[in-house]
PDB file of C-alpha atoms in Angstrom:
ATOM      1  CA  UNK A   1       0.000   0.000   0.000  1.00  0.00           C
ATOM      2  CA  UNK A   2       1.241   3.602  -1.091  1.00  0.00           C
ATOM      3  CA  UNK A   3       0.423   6.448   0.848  1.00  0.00           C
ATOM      4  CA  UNK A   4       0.535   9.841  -1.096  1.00  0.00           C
ATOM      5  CA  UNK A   5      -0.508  12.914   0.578  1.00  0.00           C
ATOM      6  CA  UNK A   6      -3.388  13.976  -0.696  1.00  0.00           C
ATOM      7  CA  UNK A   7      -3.202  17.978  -1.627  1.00  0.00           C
ATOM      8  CA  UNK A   8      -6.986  19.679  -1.958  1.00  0.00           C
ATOM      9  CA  UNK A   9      -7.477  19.827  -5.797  1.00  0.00           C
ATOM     10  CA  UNK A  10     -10.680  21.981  -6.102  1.00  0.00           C
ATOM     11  CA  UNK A  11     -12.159  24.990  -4.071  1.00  0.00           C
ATOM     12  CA  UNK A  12     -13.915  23.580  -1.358  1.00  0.00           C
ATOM     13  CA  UNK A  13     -11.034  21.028  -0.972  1.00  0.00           C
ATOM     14  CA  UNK A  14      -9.305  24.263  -0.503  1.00  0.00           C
ATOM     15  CA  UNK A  15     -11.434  25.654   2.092  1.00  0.00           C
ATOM     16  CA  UNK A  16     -12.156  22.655   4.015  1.00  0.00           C
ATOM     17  CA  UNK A  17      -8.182  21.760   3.971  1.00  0.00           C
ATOM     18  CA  UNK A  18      -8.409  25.155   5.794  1.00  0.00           C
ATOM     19  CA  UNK A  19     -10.023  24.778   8.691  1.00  0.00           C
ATOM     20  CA  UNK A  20      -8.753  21.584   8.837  1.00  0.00           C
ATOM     21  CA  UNK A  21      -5.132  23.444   9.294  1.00  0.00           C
ATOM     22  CA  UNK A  22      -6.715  25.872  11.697  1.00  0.00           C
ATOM     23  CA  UNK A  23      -8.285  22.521  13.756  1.00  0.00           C
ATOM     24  CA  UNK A  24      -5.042  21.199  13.996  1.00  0.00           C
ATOM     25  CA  UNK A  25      -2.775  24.407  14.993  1.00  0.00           C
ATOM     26  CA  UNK A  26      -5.047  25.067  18.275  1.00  0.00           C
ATOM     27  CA  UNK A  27      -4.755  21.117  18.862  1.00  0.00           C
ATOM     28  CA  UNK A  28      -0.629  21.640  17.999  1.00  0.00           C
ATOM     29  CA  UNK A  29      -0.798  24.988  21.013  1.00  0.00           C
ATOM     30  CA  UNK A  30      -2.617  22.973  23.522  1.00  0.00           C
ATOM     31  CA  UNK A  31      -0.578  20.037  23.119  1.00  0.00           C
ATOM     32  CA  UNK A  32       2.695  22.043  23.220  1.00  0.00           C
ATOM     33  CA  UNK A  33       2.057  24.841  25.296  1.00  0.00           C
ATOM     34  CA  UNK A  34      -1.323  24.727  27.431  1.00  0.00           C
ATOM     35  CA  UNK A  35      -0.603  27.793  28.959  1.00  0.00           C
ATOM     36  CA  UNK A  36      -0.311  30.046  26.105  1.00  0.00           C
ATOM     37  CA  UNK A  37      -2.820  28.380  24.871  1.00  0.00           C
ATOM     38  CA  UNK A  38      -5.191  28.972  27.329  1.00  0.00           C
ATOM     39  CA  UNK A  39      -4.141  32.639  27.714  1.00  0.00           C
ATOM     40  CA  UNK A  40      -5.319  32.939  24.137  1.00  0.00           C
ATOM     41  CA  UNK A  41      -8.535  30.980  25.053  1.00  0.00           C
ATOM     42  CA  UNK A  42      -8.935  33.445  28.003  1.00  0.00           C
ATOM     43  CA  UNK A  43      -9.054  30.473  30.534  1.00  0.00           C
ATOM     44  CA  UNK A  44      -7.185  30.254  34.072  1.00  0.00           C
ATOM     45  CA  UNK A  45      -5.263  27.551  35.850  1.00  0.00           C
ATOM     46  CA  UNK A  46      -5.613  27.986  39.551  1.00  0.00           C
ATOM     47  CA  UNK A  47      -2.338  27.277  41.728  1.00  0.00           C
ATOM     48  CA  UNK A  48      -4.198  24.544  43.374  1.00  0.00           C
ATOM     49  CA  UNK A  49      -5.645  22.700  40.231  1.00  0.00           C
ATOM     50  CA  UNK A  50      -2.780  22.530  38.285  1.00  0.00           C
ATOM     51  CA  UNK A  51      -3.772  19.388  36.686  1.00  0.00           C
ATOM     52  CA  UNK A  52      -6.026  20.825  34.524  1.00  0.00           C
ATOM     53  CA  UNK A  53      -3.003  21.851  32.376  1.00  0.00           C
ATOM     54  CA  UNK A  54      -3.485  18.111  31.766  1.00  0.00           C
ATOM     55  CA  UNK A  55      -7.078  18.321  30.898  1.00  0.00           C
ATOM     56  CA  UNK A  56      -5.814  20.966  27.904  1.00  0.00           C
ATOM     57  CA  UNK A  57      -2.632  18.880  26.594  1.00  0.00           C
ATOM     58  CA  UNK A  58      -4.998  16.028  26.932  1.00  0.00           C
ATOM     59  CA  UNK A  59      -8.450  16.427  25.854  1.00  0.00           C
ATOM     60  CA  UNK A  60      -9.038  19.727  24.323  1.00  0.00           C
ATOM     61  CA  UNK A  61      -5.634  19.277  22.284  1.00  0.00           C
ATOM     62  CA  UNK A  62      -6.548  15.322  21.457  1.00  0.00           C
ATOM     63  CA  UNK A  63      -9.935  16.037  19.714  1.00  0.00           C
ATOM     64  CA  UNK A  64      -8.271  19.121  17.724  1.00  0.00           C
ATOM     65  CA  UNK A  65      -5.177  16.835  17.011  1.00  0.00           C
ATOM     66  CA  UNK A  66      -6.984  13.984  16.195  1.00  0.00           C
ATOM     67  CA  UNK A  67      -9.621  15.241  13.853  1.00  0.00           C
ATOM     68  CA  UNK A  68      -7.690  17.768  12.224  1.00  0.00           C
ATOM     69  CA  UNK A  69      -4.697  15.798  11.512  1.00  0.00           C
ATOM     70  CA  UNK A  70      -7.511  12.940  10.343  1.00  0.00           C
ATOM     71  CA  UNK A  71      -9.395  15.436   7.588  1.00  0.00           C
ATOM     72  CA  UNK A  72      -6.002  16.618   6.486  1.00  0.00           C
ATOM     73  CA  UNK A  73      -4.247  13.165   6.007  1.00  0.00           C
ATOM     74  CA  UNK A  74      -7.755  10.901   4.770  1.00  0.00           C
ATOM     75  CA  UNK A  75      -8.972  14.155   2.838  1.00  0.00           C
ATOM     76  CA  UNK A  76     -12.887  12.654   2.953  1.00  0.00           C
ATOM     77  CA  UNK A  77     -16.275  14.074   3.128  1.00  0.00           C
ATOM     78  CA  UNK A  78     -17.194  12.481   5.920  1.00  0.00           C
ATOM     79  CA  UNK A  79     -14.305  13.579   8.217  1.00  0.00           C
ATOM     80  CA  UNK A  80     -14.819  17.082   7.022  1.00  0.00           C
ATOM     81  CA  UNK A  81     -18.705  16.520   7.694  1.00  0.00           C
ATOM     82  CA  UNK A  82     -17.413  15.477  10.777  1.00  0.00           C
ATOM     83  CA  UNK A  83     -15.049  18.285  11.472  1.00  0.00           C
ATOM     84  CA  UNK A  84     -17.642  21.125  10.555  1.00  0.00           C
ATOM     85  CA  UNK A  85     -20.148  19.674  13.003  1.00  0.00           C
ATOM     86  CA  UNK A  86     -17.759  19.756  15.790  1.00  0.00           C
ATOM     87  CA  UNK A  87     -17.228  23.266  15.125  1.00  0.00           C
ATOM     88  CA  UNK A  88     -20.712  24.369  14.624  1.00  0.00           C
ATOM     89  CA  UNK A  89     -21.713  22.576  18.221  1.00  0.00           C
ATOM     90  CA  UNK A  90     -18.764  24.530  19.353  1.00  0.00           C
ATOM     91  CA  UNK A  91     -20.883  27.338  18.105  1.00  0.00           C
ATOM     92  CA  UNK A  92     -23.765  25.919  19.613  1.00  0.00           C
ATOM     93  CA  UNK A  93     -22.555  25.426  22.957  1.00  0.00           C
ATOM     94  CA  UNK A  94     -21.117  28.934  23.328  1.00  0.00           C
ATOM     95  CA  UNK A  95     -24.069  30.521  22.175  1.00  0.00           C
ATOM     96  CA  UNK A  96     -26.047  28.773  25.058  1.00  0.00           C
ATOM     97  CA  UNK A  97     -23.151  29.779  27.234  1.00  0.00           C
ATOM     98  CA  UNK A  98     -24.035  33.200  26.086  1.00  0.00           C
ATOM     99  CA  UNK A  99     -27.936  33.229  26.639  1.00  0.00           C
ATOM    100  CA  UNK A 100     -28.146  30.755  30.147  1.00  0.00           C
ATOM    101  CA  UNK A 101     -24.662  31.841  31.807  1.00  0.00           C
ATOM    102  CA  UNK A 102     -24.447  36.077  31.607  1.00  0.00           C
ATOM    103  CA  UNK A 103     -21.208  35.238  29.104  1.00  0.00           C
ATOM    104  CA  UNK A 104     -22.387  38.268  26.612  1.00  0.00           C
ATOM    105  CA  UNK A 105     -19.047  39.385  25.920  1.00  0.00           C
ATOM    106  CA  UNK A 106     -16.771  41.135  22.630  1.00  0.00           C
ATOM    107  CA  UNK A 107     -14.803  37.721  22.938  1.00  0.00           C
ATOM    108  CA  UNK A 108     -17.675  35.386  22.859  1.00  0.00           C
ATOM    109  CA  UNK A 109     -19.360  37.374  19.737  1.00  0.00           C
ATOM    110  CA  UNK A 110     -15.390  36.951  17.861  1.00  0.00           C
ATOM    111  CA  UNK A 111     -15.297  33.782  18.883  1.00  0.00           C
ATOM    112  CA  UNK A 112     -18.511  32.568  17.685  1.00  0.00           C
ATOM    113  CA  UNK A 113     -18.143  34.316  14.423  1.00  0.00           C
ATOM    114  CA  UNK A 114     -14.733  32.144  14.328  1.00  0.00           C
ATOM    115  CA  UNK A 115     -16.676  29.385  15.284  1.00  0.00           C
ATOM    116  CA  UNK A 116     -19.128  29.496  12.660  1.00  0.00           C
ATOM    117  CA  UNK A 117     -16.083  30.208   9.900  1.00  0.00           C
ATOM    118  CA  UNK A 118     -14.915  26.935  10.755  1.00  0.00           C
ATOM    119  CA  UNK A 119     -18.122  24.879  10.773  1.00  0.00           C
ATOM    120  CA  UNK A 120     -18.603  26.476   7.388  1.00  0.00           C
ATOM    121  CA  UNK A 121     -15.939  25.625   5.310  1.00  0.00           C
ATOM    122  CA  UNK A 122     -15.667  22.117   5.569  1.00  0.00           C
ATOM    123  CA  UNK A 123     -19.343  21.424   5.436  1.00  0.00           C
ATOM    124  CA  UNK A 124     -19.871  23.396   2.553  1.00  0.00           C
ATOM    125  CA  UNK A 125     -17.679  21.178   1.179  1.00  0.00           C
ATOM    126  CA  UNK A 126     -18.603  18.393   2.475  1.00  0.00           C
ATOM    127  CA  UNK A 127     -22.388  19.263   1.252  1.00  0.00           C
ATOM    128  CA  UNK A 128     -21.200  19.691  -2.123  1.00  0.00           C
ATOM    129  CA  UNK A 129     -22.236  24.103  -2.072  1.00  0.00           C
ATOM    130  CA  UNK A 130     -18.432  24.571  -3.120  1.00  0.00           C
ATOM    131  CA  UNK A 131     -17.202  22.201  -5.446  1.00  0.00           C
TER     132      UNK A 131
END
């Protein structure tokens, strides 16, 4: 069995490839530097619970990791499906974060509007709107 890499060919490859890239750099800063990373995502470690710095090199950065590095290496409709749903309950979740839990900030707007650029992409793709 040969394994080529396979480089997007069309435009929605293009885009989908994209967030797929963006997926895996957040997964890359979690899993290399949790504290920047979280910095950036505007959370804080307390002194006392200073294994959740495991929590971020773990699980946040091993769903980013593993489905972005997935859609860019397999390159199928169905992982990108499955990476643009991830991002749109991302979406989803912060918007009800946002209504229920008084979280009506300027970084929760950017963020969702981030959010919803990366749902996007691949499942335009993967819904054949962008060939």
């Amino acid at each position: 069995m040969e394994f080529a890499f396979p480089w997007p060919m069309s435009q929605g490859e293009w885009l989908a490839w994209s967030s797929a890239v963006v997926t895996l750099l957040l997964g890359l800063l979690l899993f290399l530097a949790p504290g920047l990373g979280f910095r950036i995502l505007r959370l804080q470690v307390r002194p006392e619970k200073a294994a959740a710095i495991a929590e971020g090199r773990g699980r946040m950065s091993g769903f980013y990791l593993g489905l972005g590095l997935c859609s860019i290496l397999l390159a199928q409709p169905l992982l990108y499906m499955a990476l643009g749903f991830s991002w749109l309950f991302t979406a989803f979740g912060r918007l009800l974060s946002m209504m229920s839990d008084s979280a009506n900030t300027p970084f929760n707007w950017a963020s969702i509007v981030v959010e919803l650029v990366l749902a996007a992409l691949p499942l335009a793709f993967a819904f054949g709107f962008v060939p």
